[in-house]
PDB file of C-alpha atoms in Angstrom:
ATOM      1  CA  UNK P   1      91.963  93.930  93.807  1.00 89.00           C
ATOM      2  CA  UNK P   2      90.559  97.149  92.284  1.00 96.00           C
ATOM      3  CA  UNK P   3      92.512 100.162  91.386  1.00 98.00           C
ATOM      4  CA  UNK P   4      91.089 103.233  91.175  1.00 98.00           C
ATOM      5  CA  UNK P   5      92.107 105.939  89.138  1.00 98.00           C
ATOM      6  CA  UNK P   6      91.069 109.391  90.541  1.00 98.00           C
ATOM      7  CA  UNK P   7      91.320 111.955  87.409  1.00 98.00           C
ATOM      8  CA  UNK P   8      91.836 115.353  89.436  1.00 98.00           C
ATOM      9  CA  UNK P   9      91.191 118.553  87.657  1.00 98.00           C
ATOM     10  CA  UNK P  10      91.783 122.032  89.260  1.00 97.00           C
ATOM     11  CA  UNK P  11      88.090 122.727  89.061  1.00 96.00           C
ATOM     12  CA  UNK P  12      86.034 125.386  87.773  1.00 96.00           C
ATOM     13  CA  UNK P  13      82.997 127.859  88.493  1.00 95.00           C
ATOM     14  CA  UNK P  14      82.162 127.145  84.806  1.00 95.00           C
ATOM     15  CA  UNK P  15      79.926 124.469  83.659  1.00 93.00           C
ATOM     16  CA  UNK P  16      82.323 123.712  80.741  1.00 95.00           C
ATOM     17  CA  UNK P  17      84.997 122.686  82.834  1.00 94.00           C
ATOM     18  CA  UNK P  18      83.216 120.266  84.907  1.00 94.00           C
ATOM     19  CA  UNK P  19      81.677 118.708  81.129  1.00 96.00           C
ATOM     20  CA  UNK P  20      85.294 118.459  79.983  1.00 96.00           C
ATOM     21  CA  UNK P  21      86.671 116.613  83.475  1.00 97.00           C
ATOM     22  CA  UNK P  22      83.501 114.239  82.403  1.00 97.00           C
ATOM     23  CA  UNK P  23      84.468 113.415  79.008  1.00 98.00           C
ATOM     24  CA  UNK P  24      88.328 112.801  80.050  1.00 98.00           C
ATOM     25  CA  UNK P  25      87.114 110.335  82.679  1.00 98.00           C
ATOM     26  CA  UNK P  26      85.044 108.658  80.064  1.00 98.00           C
ATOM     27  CA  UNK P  27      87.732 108.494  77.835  1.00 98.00           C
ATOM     28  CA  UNK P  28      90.042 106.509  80.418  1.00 98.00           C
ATOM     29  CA  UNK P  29      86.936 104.479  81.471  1.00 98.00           C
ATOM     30  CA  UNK P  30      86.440 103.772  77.739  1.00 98.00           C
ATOM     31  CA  UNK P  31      90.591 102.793  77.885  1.00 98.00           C
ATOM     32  CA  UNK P  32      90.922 100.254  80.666  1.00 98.00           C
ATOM     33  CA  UNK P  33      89.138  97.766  81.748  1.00 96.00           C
ATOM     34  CA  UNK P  34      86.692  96.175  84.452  1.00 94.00           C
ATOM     35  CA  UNK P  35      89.747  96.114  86.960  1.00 95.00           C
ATOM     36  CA  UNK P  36      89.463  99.390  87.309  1.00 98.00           C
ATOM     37  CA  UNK P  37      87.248 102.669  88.785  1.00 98.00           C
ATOM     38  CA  UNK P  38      87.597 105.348  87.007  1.00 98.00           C
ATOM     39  CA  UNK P  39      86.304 108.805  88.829  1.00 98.00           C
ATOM     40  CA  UNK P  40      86.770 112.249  87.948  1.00 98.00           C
ATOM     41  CA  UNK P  41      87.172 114.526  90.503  1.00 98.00           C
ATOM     42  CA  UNK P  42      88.048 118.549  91.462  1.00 98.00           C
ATOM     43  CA  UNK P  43      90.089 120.151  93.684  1.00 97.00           C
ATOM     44  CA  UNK P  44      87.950 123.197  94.251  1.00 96.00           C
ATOM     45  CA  UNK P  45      84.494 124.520  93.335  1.00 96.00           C
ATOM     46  CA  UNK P  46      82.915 120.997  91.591  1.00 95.00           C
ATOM     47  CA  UNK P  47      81.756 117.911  93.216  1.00 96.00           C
ATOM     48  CA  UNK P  48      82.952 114.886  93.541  1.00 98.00           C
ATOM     49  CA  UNK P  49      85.481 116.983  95.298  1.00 98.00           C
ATOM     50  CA  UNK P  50      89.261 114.763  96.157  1.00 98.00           C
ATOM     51  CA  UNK P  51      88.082 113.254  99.643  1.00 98.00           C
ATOM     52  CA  UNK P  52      84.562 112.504  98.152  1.00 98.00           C
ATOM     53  CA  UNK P  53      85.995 110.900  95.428  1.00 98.00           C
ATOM     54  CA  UNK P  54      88.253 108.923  97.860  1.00 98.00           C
ATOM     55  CA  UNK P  55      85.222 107.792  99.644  1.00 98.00           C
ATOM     56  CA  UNK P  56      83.106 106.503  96.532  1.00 98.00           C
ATOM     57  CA  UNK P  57      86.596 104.478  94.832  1.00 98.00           C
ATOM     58  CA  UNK P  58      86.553 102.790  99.142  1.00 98.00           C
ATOM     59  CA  UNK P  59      82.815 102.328  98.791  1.00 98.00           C
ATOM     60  CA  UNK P  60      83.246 100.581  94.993  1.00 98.00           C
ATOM     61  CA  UNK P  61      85.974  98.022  96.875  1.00 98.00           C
ATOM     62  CA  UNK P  62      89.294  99.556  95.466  1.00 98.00           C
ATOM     63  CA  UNK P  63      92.520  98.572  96.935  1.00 98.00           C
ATOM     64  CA  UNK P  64      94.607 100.929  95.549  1.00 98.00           C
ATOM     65  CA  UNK P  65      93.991 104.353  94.086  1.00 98.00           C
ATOM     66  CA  UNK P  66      96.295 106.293  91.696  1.00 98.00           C
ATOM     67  CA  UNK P  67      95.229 110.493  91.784  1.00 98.00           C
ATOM     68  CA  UNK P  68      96.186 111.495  88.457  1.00 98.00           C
ATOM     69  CA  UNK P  69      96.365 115.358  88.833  1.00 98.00           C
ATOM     70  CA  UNK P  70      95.558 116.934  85.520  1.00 97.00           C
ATOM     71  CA  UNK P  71      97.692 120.117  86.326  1.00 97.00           C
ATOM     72  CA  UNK P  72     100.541 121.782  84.302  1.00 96.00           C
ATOM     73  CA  UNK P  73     102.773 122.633  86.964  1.00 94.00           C
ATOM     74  CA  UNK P  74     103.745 122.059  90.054  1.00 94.00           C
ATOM     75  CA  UNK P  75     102.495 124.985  92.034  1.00 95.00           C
ATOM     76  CA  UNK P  76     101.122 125.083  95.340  1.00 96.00           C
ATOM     77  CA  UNK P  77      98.339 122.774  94.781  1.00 97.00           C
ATOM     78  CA  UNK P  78     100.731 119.818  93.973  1.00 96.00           C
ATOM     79  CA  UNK P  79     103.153 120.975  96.786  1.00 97.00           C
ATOM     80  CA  UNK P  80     100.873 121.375  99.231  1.00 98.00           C
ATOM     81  CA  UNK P  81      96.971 121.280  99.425  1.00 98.00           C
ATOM     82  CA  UNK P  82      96.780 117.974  97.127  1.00 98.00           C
ATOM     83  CA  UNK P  83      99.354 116.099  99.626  1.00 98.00           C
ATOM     84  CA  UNK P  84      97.597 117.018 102.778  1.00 98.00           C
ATOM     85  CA  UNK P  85      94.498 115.870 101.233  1.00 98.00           C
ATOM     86  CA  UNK P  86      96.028 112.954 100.855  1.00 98.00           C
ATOM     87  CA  UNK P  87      97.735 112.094 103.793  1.00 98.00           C
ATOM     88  CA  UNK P  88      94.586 112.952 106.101  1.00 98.00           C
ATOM     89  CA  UNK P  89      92.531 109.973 103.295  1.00 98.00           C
ATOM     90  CA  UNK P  90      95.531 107.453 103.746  1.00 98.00           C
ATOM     91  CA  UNK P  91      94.869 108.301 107.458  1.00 98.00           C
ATOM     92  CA  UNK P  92      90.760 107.679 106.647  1.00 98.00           C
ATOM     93  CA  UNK P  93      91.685 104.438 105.036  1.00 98.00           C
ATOM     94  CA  UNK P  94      94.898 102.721 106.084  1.00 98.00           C
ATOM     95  CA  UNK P  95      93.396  99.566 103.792  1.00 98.00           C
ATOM     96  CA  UNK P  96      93.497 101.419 100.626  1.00 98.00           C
ATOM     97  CA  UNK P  97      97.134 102.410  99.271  1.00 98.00           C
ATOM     98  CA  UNK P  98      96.500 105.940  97.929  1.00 98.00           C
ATOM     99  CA  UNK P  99      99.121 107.403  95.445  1.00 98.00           C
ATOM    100  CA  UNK P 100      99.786 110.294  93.609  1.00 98.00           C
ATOM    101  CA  UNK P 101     100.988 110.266  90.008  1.00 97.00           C
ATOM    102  CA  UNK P 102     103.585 113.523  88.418  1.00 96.00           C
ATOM    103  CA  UNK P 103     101.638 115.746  87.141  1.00 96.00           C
ATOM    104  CA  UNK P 104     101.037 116.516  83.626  1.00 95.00           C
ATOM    105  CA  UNK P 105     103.595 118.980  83.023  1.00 94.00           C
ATOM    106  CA  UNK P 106     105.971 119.153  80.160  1.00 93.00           C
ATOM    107  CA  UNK P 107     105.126 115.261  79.007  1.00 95.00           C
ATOM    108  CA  UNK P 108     106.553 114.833  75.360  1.00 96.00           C
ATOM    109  CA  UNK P 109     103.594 113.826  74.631  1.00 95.00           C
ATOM    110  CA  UNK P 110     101.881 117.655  74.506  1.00 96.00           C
ATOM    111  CA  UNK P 111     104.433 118.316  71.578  1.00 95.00           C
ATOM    112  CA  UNK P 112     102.076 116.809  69.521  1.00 95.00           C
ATOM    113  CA  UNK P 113      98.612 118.570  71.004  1.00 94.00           C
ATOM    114  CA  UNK P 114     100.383 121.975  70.767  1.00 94.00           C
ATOM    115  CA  UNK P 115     101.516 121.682  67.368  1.00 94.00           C
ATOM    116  CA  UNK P 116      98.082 120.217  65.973  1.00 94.00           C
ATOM    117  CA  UNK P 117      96.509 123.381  67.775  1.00 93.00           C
ATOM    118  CA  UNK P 118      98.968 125.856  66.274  1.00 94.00           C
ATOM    119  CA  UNK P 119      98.649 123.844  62.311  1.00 93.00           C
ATOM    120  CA  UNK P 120      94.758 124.961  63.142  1.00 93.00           C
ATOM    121  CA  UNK P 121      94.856 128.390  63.119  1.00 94.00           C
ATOM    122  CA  UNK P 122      98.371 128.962  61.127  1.00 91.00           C
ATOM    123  CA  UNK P 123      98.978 129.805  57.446  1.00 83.00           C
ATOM    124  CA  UNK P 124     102.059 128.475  57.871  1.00 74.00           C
ATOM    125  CA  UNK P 125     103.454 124.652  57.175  1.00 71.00           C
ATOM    126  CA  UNK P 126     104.605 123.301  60.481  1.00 65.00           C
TER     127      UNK P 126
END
């Protein structure tokens, strides 16, 4: 069985942001392997919106799909639109086990990221 993983960015009016949800998802393609579909995806304004992105992971044969919101907190898109989404797909596809993931939010992980960033543009030793 195929799992996909749905990468799910707030989405963006702005080419850039739509170029940067593309190289994430080709990172994480570039990370796992053949087992499983990787598929960027926005919640507004870009295309493959959540329920077309849905659609294409059913259409590639996955069995599962994990929605990896790429979000800092959790706001009224987590709460709210993102779960309704959701429960009207698992509706859609009763096969498919659709999940959501936490979101991003304050993973130890960033530590790391927002120190690099500030060492880039500080005269100061970090």
């Amino acid at each position: 069985m195929k799992t996909a993983i749905i990468i799910l960015s707030h989405g963006s009016r702005l080419p850039e942001a739509q170029a940067m949800l593309q190289r994430i998802t080709a990172m994480v393609t570039a990370a796992v392997d053949e087992k499983f579909i990787v598929i960027g995806a926005a919640l507004q304004f870009n295309q493959p919106d959540l329920p077309a992105a849905i659609a294409r992971a059913a259409e590639q044969g996955a069995g599962q799909i994990a929605v990896v919101p790429l979000f800092l907190y959790r706001g009224l898109h987590m709460q709210r639109d993102i779960p309704e989404i959701l429960t009207e797909q698992k509706e859609r596809y009763p096969e498919i086990k659709i999940s959501m993931t936490e979101h991003i939010g304050t993973d130890p992980r960033l530590l790391d990221i927002i120190i690099d960033r500030a060492k880039e543009v500080s005269n100061n030793e970090l």
